[in-house]
mmCIF file of C-alpha atoms in Angstrom:
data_model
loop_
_atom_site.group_PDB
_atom_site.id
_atom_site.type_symbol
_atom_site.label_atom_id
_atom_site.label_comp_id
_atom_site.label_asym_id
_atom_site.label_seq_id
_atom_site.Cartn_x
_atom_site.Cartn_y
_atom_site.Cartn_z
ATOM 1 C CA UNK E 6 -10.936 -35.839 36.177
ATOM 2 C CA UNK E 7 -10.707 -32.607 37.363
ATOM 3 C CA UNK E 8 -9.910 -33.697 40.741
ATOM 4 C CA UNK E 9 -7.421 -35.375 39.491
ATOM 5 C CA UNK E 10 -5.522 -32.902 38.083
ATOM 6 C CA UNK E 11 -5.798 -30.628 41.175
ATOM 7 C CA UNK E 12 -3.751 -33.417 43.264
ATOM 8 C CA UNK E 13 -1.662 -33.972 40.887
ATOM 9 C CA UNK E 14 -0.385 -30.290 40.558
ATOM 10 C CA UNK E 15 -0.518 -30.383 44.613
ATOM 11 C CA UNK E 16 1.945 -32.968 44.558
ATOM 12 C CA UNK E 17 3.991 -31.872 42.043
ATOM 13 C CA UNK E 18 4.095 -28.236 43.986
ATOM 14 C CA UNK E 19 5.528 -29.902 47.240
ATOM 15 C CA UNK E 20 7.773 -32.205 45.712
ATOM 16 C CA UNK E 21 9.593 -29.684 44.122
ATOM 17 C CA UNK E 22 10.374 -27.629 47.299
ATOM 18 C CA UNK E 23 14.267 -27.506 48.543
ATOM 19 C CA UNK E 24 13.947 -27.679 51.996
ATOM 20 C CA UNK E 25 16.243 -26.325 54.603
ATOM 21 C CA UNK E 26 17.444 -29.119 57.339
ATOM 22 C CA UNK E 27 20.128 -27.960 59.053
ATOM 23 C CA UNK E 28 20.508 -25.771 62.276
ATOM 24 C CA UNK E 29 21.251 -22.218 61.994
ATOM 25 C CA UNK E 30 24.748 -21.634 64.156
ATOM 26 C CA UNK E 31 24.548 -19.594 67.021
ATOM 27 C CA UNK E 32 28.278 -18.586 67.178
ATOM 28 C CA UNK E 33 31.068 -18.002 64.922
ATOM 29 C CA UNK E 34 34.301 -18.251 65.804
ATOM 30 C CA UNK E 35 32.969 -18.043 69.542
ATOM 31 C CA UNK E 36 31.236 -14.881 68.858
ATOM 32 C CA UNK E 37 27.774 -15.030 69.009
ATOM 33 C CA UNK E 38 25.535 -14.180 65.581
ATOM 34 C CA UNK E 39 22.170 -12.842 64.657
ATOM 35 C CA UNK E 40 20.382 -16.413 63.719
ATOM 36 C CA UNK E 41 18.055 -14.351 61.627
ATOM 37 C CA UNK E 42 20.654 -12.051 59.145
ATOM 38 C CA UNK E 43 23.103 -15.771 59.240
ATOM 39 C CA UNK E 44 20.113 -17.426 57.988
ATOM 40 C CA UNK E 45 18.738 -15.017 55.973
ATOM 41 C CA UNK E 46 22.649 -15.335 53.681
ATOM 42 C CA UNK E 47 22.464 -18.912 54.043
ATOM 43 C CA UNK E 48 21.195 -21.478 51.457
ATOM 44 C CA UNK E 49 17.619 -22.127 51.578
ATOM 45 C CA UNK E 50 18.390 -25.564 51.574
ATOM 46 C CA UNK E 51 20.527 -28.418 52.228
ATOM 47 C CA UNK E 52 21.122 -31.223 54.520
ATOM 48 C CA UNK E 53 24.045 -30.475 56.718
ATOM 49 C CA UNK E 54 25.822 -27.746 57.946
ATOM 50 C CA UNK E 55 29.368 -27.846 59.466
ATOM 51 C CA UNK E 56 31.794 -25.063 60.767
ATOM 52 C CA UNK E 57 35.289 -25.782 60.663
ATOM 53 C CA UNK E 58 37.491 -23.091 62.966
ATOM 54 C CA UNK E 59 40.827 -22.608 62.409
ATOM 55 C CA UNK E 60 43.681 -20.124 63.659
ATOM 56 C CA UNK E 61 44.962 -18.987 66.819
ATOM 57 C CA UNK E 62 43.297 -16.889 69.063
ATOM 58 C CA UNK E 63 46.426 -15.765 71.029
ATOM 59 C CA UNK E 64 47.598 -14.413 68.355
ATOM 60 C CA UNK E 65 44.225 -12.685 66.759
ATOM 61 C CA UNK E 66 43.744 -14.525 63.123
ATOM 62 C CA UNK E 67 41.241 -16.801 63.189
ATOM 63 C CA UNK E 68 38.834 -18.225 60.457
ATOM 64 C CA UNK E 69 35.975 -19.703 60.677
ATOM 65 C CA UNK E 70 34.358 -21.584 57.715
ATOM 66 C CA UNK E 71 30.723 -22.700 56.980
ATOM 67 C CA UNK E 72 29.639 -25.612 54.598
ATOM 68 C CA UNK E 73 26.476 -26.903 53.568
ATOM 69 C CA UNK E 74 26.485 -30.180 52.209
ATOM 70 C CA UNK E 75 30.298 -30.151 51.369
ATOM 71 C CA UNK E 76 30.289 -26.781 49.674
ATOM 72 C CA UNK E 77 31.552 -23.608 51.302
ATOM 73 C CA UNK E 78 28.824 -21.138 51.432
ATOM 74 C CA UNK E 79 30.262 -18.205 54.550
ATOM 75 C CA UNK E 80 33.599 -17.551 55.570
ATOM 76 C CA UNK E 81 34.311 -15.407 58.765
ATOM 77 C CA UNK E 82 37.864 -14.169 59.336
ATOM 78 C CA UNK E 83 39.594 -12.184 62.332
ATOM 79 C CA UNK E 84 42.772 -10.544 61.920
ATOM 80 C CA UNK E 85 45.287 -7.970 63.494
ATOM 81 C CA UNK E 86 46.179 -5.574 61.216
ATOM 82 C CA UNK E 87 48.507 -2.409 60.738
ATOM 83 C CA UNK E 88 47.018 0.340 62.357
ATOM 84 C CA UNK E 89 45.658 3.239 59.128
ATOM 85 C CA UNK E 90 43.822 0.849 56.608
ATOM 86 C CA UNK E 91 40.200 1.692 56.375
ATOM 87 C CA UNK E 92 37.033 -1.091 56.446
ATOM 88 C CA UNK E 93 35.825 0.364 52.873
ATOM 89 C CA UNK E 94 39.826 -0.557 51.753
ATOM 90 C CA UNK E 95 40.055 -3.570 53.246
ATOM 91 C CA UNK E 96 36.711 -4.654 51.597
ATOM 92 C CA UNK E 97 38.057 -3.320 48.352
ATOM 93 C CA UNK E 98 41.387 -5.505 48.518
ATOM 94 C CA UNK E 99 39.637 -8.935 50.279
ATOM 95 C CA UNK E 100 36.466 -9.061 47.836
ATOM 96 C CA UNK E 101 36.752 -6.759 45.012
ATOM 97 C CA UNK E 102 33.899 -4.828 46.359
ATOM 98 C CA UNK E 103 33.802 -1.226 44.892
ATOM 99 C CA UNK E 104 29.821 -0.442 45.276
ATOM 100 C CA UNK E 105 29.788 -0.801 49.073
ATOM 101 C CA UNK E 106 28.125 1.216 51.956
ATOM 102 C CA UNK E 107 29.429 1.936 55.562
ATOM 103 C CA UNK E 108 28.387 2.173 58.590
ATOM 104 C CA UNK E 109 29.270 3.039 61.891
ATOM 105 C CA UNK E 110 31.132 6.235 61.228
ATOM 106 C CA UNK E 111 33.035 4.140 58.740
ATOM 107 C CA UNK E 112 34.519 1.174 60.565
ATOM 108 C CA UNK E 113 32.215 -1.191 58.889
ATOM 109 C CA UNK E 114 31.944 -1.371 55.093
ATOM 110 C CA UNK E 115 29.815 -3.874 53.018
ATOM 111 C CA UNK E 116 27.838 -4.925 50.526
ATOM 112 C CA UNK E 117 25.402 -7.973 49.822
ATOM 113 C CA UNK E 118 27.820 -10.112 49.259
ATOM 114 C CA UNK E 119 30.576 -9.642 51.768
ATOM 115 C CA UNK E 120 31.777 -7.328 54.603
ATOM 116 C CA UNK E 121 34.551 -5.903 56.876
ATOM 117 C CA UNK E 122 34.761 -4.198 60.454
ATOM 118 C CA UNK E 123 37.422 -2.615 61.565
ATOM 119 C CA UNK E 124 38.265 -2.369 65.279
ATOM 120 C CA UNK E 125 40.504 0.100 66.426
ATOM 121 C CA UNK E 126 43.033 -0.611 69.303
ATOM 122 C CA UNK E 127 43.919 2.198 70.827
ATOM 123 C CA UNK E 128 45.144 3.023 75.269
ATOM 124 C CA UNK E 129 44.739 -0.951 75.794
ATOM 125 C CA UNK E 130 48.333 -1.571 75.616
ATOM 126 C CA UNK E 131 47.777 -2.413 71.788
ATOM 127 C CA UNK E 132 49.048 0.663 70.273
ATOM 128 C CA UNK E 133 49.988 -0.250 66.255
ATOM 129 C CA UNK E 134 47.527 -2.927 65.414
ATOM 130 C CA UNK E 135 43.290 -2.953 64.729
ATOM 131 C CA UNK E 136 41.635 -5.990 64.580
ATOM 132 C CA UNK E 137 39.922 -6.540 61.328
ATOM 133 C CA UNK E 138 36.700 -8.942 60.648
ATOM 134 C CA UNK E 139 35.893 -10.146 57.273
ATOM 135 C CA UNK E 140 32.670 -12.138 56.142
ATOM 136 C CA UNK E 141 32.035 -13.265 52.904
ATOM 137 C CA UNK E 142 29.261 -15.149 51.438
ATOM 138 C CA UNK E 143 30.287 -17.838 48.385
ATOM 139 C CA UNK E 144 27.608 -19.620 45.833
ATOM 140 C CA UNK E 145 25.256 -21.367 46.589
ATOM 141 C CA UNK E 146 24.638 -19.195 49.461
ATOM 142 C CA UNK E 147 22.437 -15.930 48.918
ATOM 143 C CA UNK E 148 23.586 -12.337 49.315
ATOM 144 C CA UNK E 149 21.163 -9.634 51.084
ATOM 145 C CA UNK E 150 22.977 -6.249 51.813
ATOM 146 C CA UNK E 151 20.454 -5.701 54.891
ATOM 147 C CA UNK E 152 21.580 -9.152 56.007
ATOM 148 C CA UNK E 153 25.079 -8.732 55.518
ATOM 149 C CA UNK E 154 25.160 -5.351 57.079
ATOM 150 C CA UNK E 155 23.076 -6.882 60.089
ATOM 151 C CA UNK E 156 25.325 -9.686 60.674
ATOM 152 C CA UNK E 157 28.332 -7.419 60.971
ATOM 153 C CA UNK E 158 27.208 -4.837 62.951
ATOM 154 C CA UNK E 159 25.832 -7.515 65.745
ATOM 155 C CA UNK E 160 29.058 -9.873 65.574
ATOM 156 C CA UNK E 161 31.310 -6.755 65.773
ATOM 157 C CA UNK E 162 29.149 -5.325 68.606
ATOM 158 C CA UNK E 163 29.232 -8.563 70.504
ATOM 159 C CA UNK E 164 33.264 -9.422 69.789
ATOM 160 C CA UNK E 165 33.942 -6.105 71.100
ATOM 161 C CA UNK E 166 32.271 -6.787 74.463
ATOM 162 C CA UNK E 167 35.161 -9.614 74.454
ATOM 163 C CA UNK E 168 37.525 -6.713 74.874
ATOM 164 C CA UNK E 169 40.071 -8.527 71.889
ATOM 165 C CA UNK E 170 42.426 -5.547 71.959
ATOM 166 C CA UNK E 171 43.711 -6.305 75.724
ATOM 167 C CA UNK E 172 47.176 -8.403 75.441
ATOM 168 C CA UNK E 173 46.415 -12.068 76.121
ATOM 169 C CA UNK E 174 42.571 -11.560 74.210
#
């Protein structure tokens, strides 16, 4: 009987277990992530992921959503903005976020459940705008302030190296 009850509370054990089966993204909004903070804010389970991009890049707003199973979970948003806001503002105004760190020498600003970077635009012919990136997690994904602040630091680092403040970016 006892062995019994040992595979019985084996299989009830593994049964129970949400499992993750979709693929972590590589890019977002073709900028390329940190697989390990993206997955780490992600669901820890779920079926199927998609990303759905929209915006134009000519003009600097784009927005790039991801859903697991049907359900939003991570939004990532790029926009030109007025030249004098601050990241720890922005993130204020976008998500509410009051108890937020920064990084960066302050043109990053976040929290575990969303984050902003701020970009600023200056001798590249762009003279009165700063590009501003926003990513926000929503329920049922999971929030992580190390994750968070990893996944904007990388993506800002890397959309930088795309030089978006040069007309025509």
């Amino acid at each position: 009987m006892s062995a019994f009850a040992v595979m019985t509370v084996a299989v009830g054990c593994s049964s129970g277990e949400a499992t993750r089966e979709f693929t972590i993204p590589k890019n977002l909004c073709g900028v390329s992530v940190p697989t390990d903070a993206l997955s780490r804010l992600l669901p820890a389970s779920g079926e199927n992921l998609d990303v759905q991009q929209d915006g134009d890049i000519d003009e600097g707003n784009e927005l790039c959503v991801l859903s697991v199973d049907d359900t939003q979970v991570l939004m990532v948003s790029r926009e030109r903005i007025n030249t004098g806001d601050s990241a720890e503002h922005v993130l204020i105004s976008r998500a509410r976020v009051s108890q937020q760190k920064t990084a960066d020498d302050g043109a990053i600003a976040y929290a575990n459940r969303a984050a902003v970077s701020l970009i600023k635009c200056r001798g590249a012919g762009i003279e009165v705008e700063d590009i501003s990136t926003f990513i926000k997690v929503l329920k049922p994904a999971r929030s992580d302030e190390t994750a968070m602040k990893d996944l904007i630091t990388d993506y800002t680092a890397t959309y930088k190296k795309q030089r978006p403040c040069l007309p025509g970016s």
